[in-house]
JSON list of C-alpha atoms in Angstrom, two decimals:
[
{"chain": "A", "resi": 225, "resn": "MET", "atom": "CA", "xyz": [-55.21, -10.73, -55.38]},
{"chain": "A", "resi": 226, "resn": "SER", "atom": "CA", "xyz": [-52.22, -8.89, -54.83]},
{"chain": "A", "resi": 227, "resn": "GLU", "atom": "CA", "xyz": [-49.93, -6.79, -57.66]},
{"chain": "A", "resi": 228, "resn": "VAL", "atom": "CA", "xyz": [-46.75, -8.42, -58.65]},
{"chain": "A", "resi": 229, "resn": "LEU", "atom": "CA", "xyz": [-44.65, -6.55, -61.08]},
{"chain": "A", "resi": 230, "resn": "ASP", "atom": "CA", "xyz": [-42.77, -8.61, -63.53]},
{"chain": "A", "resi": 231, "resn": "ASN", "atom": "CA", "xyz": [-39.82, -6.24, -63.21]},
{"chain": "A", "resi": 232, "resn": "LEU", "atom": "CA", "xyz": [-38.80, -6.63, -59.97]},
{"chain": "A", "resi": 233, "resn": "LEU", "atom": "CA", "xyz": [-36.75, -8.79, -57.54]},
{"chain": "A", "resi": 234, "resn": "TYR", "atom": "CA", "xyz": [-38.51, -9.89, -54.30]},
{"chain": "A", "resi": 235, "resn": "SER", "atom": "CA", "xyz": [-37.27, -11.45, -50.85]},
{"chain": "A", "resi": 236, "resn": "GLU", "atom": "CA", "xyz": [-39.41, -14.46, -48.96]},
{"chain": "A", "resi": 237, "resn": "GLU", "atom": "CA", "xyz": [-39.97, -11.56, -46.26]},
{"chain": "A", "resi": 238, "resn": "HIS", "atom": "CA", "xyz": [-42.06, -9.43, -48.91]},
{"chain": "A", "resi": 239, "resn": "GLU", "atom": "CA", "xyz": [-39.20, -6.86, -50.09]},
{"chain": "A", "resi": 240, "resn": "TRP", "atom": "CA", "xyz": [-38.92, -6.02, -53.44]},
{"chain": "A", "resi": 241, "resn": "ALA", "atom": "CA", "xyz": [-35.76, -4.71, -55.50]},
{"chain": "A", "resi": 242, "resn": "GLN", "atom": "CA", "xyz": [-35.28, -2.70, -58.27]},
{"chain": "A", "resi": 243, "resn": "GLN", "atom": "CA", "xyz": [-32.53, -1.85, -60.44]},
{"chain": "A", "resi": 244, "resn": "GLY", "atom": "CA", "xyz": [-31.37, 1.75, -60.85]},
{"chain": "A", "resi": 245, "resn": "GLU", "atom": "CA", "xyz": [-28.67, 3.31, -62.16]},
{"chain": "A", "resi": 246, "resn": "GLY", "atom": "CA", "xyz": [-25.26, 1.57, -62.01]},
{"chain": "A", "resi": 247, "resn": "ARG", "atom": "CA", "xyz": [-25.24, -0.23, -58.57]},
{"chain": "A", "resi": 248, "resn": "VAL", "atom": "CA", "xyz": [-28.42, 1.56, -56.66]},
{"chain": "A", "resi": 249, "resn": "VAL", "atom": "CA", "xyz": [-30.93, -0.88, -55.55]},
{"chain": "A", "resi": 250, "resn": "ARG", "atom": "CA", "xyz": [-34.28, 0.82, -54.33]},
{"chain": "A", "resi": 251, "resn": "VAL", "atom": "CA", "xyz": [-36.19, -0.90, -51.90]},
{"chain": "A", "resi": 252, "resn": "GLY", "atom": "CA", "xyz": [-39.93, -1.44, -50.48]},
{"chain": "A", "resi": 253, "resn": "ILE", "atom": "CA", "xyz": [-42.33, -3.75, -49.08]},
{"chain": "A", "resi": 254, "resn": "THR", "atom": "CA", "xyz": [-44.59, -5.82, -51.54]},
{"chain": "A", "resi": 255, "resn": "ASP", "atom": "CA", "xyz": [-48.49, -5.22, -52.58]},
{"chain": "A", "resi": 256, "resn": "HIS", "atom": "CA", "xyz": [-49.08, -8.35, -50.77]},
{"chain": "A", "resi": 257, "resn": "ALA", "atom": "CA", "xyz": [-47.68, -7.44, -47.45]},
{"chain": "A", "resi": 258, "resn": "GLN", "atom": "CA", "xyz": [-49.33, -3.80, -47.29]},
{"chain": "A", "resi": 259, "resn": "HIS", "atom": "CA", "xyz": [-52.49, -5.77, -47.49]},
{"chain": "A", "resi": 260, "resn": "LEU", "atom": "CA", "xyz": [-51.52, -7.82, -44.68]},
{"chain": "A", "resi": 261, "resn": "LEU", "atom": "CA", "xyz": [-50.21, -5.26, -42.43]},
{"chain": "A", "resi": 262, "resn": "GLY", "atom": "CA", "xyz": [-53.35, -2.67, -43.32]},
{"chain": "A", "resi": 263, "resn": "ASP", "atom": "CA", "xyz": [-53.24, 0.85, -42.82]},
{"chain": "A", "resi": 264, "resn": "ILE", "atom": "CA", "xyz": [-49.65, 2.10, -42.37]},
{"chain": "A", "resi": 265, "resn": "VAL", "atom": "CA", "xyz": [-49.42, 4.57, -39.62]},
{"chain": "A", "resi": 266, "resn": "PHE", "atom": "CA", "xyz": [-45.31, 5.23, -39.17]},
{"chain": "A", "resi": 267, "resn": "VAL", "atom": "CA", "xyz": [-41.87, 3.84, -41.09]},
{"chain": "A", "resi": 268, "resn": "GLU", "atom": "CA", "xyz": [-38.96, 3.74, -39.20]},
{"chain": "A", "resi": 269, "resn": "PHE", "atom": "CA", "xyz": [-36.04, 3.74, -42.11]},
{"chain": "A", "resi": 270, "resn": "PRO", "atom": "CA", "xyz": [-32.35, 2.44, -41.66]},
{"chain": "A", "resi": 271, "resn": "GLU", "atom": "CA", "xyz": [-29.99, 5.41, -41.08]},
{"chain": "A", "resi": 272, "resn": "VAL", "atom": "CA", "xyz": [-28.16, 7.14, -44.35]},
{"chain": "A", "resi": 273, "resn": "GLY", "atom": "CA", "xyz": [-24.88, 5.85, -44.71]},
{"chain": "A", "resi": 274, "resn": "ALA", "atom": "CA", "xyz": [-25.15, 2.03, -42.94]},
{"chain": "A", "resi": 275, "resn": "SER", "atom": "CA", "xyz": [-23.34, -0.34, -44.15]},
{"chain": "A", "resi": 276, "resn": "ILE", "atom": "CA", "xyz": [-26.46, -3.41, -44.24]},
{"chain": "A", "resi": 277, "resn": "SER", "atom": "CA", "xyz": [-26.44, -7.21, -45.04]},
{"chain": "A", "resi": 278, "resn": "ALA", "atom": "CA", "xyz": [-28.68, -8.79, -47.08]},
{"chain": "A", "resi": 279, "resn": "GLY", "atom": "CA", "xyz": [-31.50, -10.38, -44.59]},
{"chain": "A", "resi": 280, "resn": "ASP", "atom": "CA", "xyz": [-30.47, -7.66, -41.62]},
{"chain": "A", "resi": 281, "resn": "SER", "atom": "CA", "xyz": [-33.29, -6.15, -40.07]},
{"chain": "A", "resi": 282, "resn": "VAL", "atom": "CA", "xyz": [-33.08, -2.40, -41.17]},
{"chain": "A", "resi": 283, "resn": "GLY", "atom": "CA", "xyz": [-36.42, -0.63, -39.61]},
{"chain": "A", "resi": 284, "resn": "SER", "atom": "CA", "xyz": [-39.92, -1.38, -39.32]},
{"chain": "A", "resi": 285, "resn": "ILE", "atom": "CA", "xyz": [-43.40, -0.49, -40.41]},
{"chain": "A", "resi": 286, "resn": "GLU", "atom": "CA", "xyz": [-45.99, 0.26, -37.92]},
{"chain": "A", "resi": 287, "resn": "SER", "atom": "CA", "xyz": [-50.06, -0.27, -38.95]},
{"chain": "A", "resi": 288, "resn": "VAL", "atom": "CA", "xyz": [-52.83, 0.18, -36.83]},
{"chain": "A", "resi": 289, "resn": "LYS", "atom": "CA", "xyz": [-52.99, -3.55, -36.76]},
{"chain": "A", "resi": 290, "resn": "THR", "atom": "CA", "xyz": [-49.13, -4.36, -35.68]},
{"chain": "A", "resi": 291, "resn": "VAL", "atom": "CA", "xyz": [-45.92, -3.63, -36.19]},
{"chain": "A", "resi": 292, "resn": "SER", "atom": "CA", "xyz": [-43.30, -5.46, -38.66]},
{"chain": "A", "resi": 293, "resn": "GLU", "atom": "CA", "xyz": [-40.04, -5.80, -39.09]},
{"chain": "A", "resi": 294, "resn": "LEU", "atom": "CA", "xyz": [-38.35, -4.23, -42.42]},
{"chain": "A", "resi": 295, "resn": "TYR", "atom": "CA", "xyz": [-35.49, -6.42, -44.08]},
{"chain": "A", "resi": 296, "resn": "SER", "atom": "CA", "xyz": [-32.94, -5.86, -46.38]},
{"chain": "A", "resi": 297, "resn": "PRO", "atom": "CA", "xyz": [-33.07, -7.94, -49.61]},
{"chain": "A", "resi": 298, "resn": "VAL", "atom": "CA", "xyz": [-29.62, -7.13, -50.83]},
{"chain": "A", "resi": 299, "resn": "SER", "atom": "CA", "xyz": [-25.96, -6.09, -49.14]},
{"chain": "A", "resi": 300, "resn": "GLY", "atom": "CA", "xyz": [-24.98, -2.38, -49.41]},
{"chain": "A", "resi": 301, "resn": "LYS", "atom": "CA", "xyz": [-24.83, 0.85, -48.24]},
{"chain": "A", "resi": 302, "resn": "VAL", "atom": "CA", "xyz": [-27.96, 2.92, -47.37]},
{"chain": "A", "resi": 303, "resn": "THR", "atom": "CA", "xyz": [-28.03, 6.16, -49.58]},
{"chain": "A", "resi": 304, "resn": "LYS", "atom": "CA", "xyz": [-31.41, 7.52, -49.80]},
{"chain": "A", "resi": 305, "resn": "ILE", "atom": "CA", "xyz": [-34.80, 6.97, -47.58]},
{"chain": "A", "resi": 306, "resn": "ASN", "atom": "CA", "xyz": [-38.09, 8.14, -49.25]},
{"chain": "A", "resi": 307, "resn": "ASP", "atom": "CA", "xyz": [-38.53, 11.25, -46.93]},
{"chain": "A", "resi": 308, "resn": "ALA", "atom": "CA", "xyz": [-42.25, 11.79, -48.24]},
{"chain": "A", "resi": 309, "resn": "LEU", "atom": "CA", "xyz": [-42.97, 8.48, -46.03]},
{"chain": "A", "resi": 310, "resn": "GLU", "atom": "CA", "xyz": [-42.51, 10.66, -43.01]},
{"chain": "A", "resi": 311, "resn": "ALA", "atom": "CA", "xyz": [-45.55, 12.90, -43.30]},
{"chain": "A", "resi": 312, "resn": "SER", "atom": "CA", "xyz": [-47.49, 10.23, -45.94]},
{"chain": "A", "resi": 313, "resn": "PRO", "atom": "CA", "xyz": [-46.53, 6.48, -44.67]},
{"chain": "A", "resi": 314, "resn": "GLU", "atom": "CA", "xyz": [-50.18, 5.56, -46.21]},
{"chain": "A", "resi": 315, "resn": "LEU", "atom": "CA", "xyz": [-48.04, 6.08, -49.71]},
{"chain": "A", "resi": 316, "resn": "ILE", "atom": "CA", "xyz": [-47.07, 2.49, -49.10]},
{"chain": "A", "resi": 317, "resn": "ASN", "atom": "CA", "xyz": [-50.88, 1.35, -49.10]},
{"chain": "A", "resi": 318, "resn": "ASP", "atom": "CA", "xyz": [-51.63, 3.25, -52.21]},
{"chain": "A", "resi": 319, "resn": "GLN", "atom": "CA", "xyz": [-48.56, 3.12, -54.19]},
{"chain": "A", "resi": 320, "resn": "PRO", "atom": "CA", "xyz": [-46.18, 0.08, -52.68]},
{"chain": "A", "resi": 321, "resn": "TYR", "atom": "CA", "xyz": [-44.22, 0.04, -56.13]},
{"chain": "A", "resi": 322, "resn": "GLY", "atom": "CA", "xyz": [-44.31, 4.05, -56.84]},
{"chain": "A", "resi": 323, "resn": "GLY", "atom": "CA", "xyz": [-44.67, 6.41, -54.32]},
{"chain": "A", "resi": 324, "resn": "GLY", "atom": "CA", "xyz": [-44.23, 4.04, -51.55]},
{"chain": "A", "resi": 325, "resn": "TRP", "atom": "CA", "xyz": [-40.53, 2.77, -52.06]},
{"chain": "A", "resi": 326, "resn": "ILE", "atom": "CA", "xyz": [-38.74, 2.49, -48.62]},
{"chain": "A", "resi": 327, "resn": "PHE", "atom": "CA", "xyz": [-35.14, 3.56, -49.37]},
{"chain": "A", "resi": 328, "resn": "GLU", "atom": "CA", "xyz": [-32.06, 3.19, -51.48]},
{"chain": "A", "resi": 329, "resn": "LEU", "atom": "CA", "xyz": [-28.70, 1.24, -51.25]},
{"chain": "A", "resi": 330, "resn": "GLU", "atom": "CA", "xyz": [-25.50, 1.34, -53.29]},
{"chain": "A", "resi": 331, "resn": "LEU", "atom": "CA", "xyz": [-24.68, -2.33, -53.59]},
{"chain": "A", "resi": 332, "resn": "ASP", "atom": "CA", "xyz": [-21.23, -3.97, -52.52]},
{"chain": "A", "resi": 333, "resn": "GLY", "atom": "CA", "xyz": [-20.55, -5.83, -55.37]},
{"chain": "A", "resi": 334, "resn": "GLU", "atom": "CA", "xyz": [-22.56, -6.29, -59.02]},
{"chain": "A", "resi": 335, "resn": "PHE", "atom": "CA", "xyz": [-26.00, -6.48, -58.85]},
{"chain": "A", "resi": 336, "resn": "ALA", "atom": "CA", "xyz": [-26.23, -10.03, -60.82]},
{"chain": "A", "resi": 337, "resn": "ASP", "atom": "CA", "xyz": [-24.10, -11.04, -57.81]},
{"chain": "A", "resi": 338, "resn": "ALA", "atom": "CA", "xyz": [-26.03, -9.03, -55.22]},
{"chain": "A", "resi": 339, "resn": "VAL", "atom": "CA", "xyz": [-29.74, -10.56, -56.10]},
{"chain": "A", "resi": 340, "resn": "SER", "atom": "CA", "xyz": [-29.04, -14.51, -57.03]},
{"chain": "A", "resi": 341, "resn": "GLY", "atom": "CA", "xyz": [-31.12, -15.43, -53.56]},
{"chain": "A", "resi": 342, "resn": "LEU", "atom": "CA", "xyz": [-33.80, -13.26, -54.36]},
{"chain": "A", "resi": 343, "resn": "LEU", "atom": "CA", "xyz": [-36.98, -14.40, -56.76]},
{"chain": "A", "resi": 344, "resn": "ASP", "atom": "CA", "xyz": [-38.73, -13.58, -59.74]},
{"chain": "A", "resi": 345, "resn": "ALA", "atom": "CA", "xyz": [-42.14, -12.28, -59.88]},
{"chain": "A", "resi": 346, "resn": "ALA", "atom": "CA", "xyz": [-43.26, -16.44, -60.76]},
{"chain": "A", "resi": 347, "resn": "ALA", "atom": "CA", "xyz": [-41.78, -17.40, -57.97]},
{"chain": "A", "resi": 348, "resn": "TYR", "atom": "CA", "xyz": [-43.00, -14.44, -55.46]},
{"chain": "A", "resi": 349, "resn": "LYS", "atom": "CA", "xyz": [-46.76, -15.14, -56.84]},
{"chain": "A", "resi": 350, "resn": "GLU", "atom": "CA", "xyz": [-45.74, -19.06, -56.09]},
{"chain": "A", "resi": 351, "resn": "LEU", "atom": "CA", "xyz": [-44.76, -17.87, -52.68]},
{"chain": "A", "resi": 352, "resn": "VAL", "atom": "CA", "xyz": [-48.17, -16.12, -51.65]},
{"chain": "A", "resi": 353, "resn": "GLY", "atom": "CA", "xyz": [-49.94, -18.31, -53.76]},
{"chain": "A", "resi": 354, "resn": "GLU", "atom": "CA", "xyz": [-51.46, -16.43, -56.53]}
]
């Protein structure tokens, strides 16, 4: 059974979004997604400074099984990537909601508006059948 945290919001593509300071949002993939992928060996990040829209493919995650697209759950400007994943992409497997976060962005608008299309924990659990 995958871990789903109540304080995060989720996309149907299995990314999570966490509100940070101001309009900053941290993004990663869910525990469910990392289980499906298996051992992660490489992460392709979005470019810092890039403006992205919710639903855009912004990178990829490569595992020993497959390569999966990484989608942005919200719209904004990429402000930071998790450099630790370059040397240790397996952090996503070990800590999908902690040290395995992938990138941060500054929202185009207000948080409530930006995340209105995302799922809460209960809806995400229903989506993945848990």
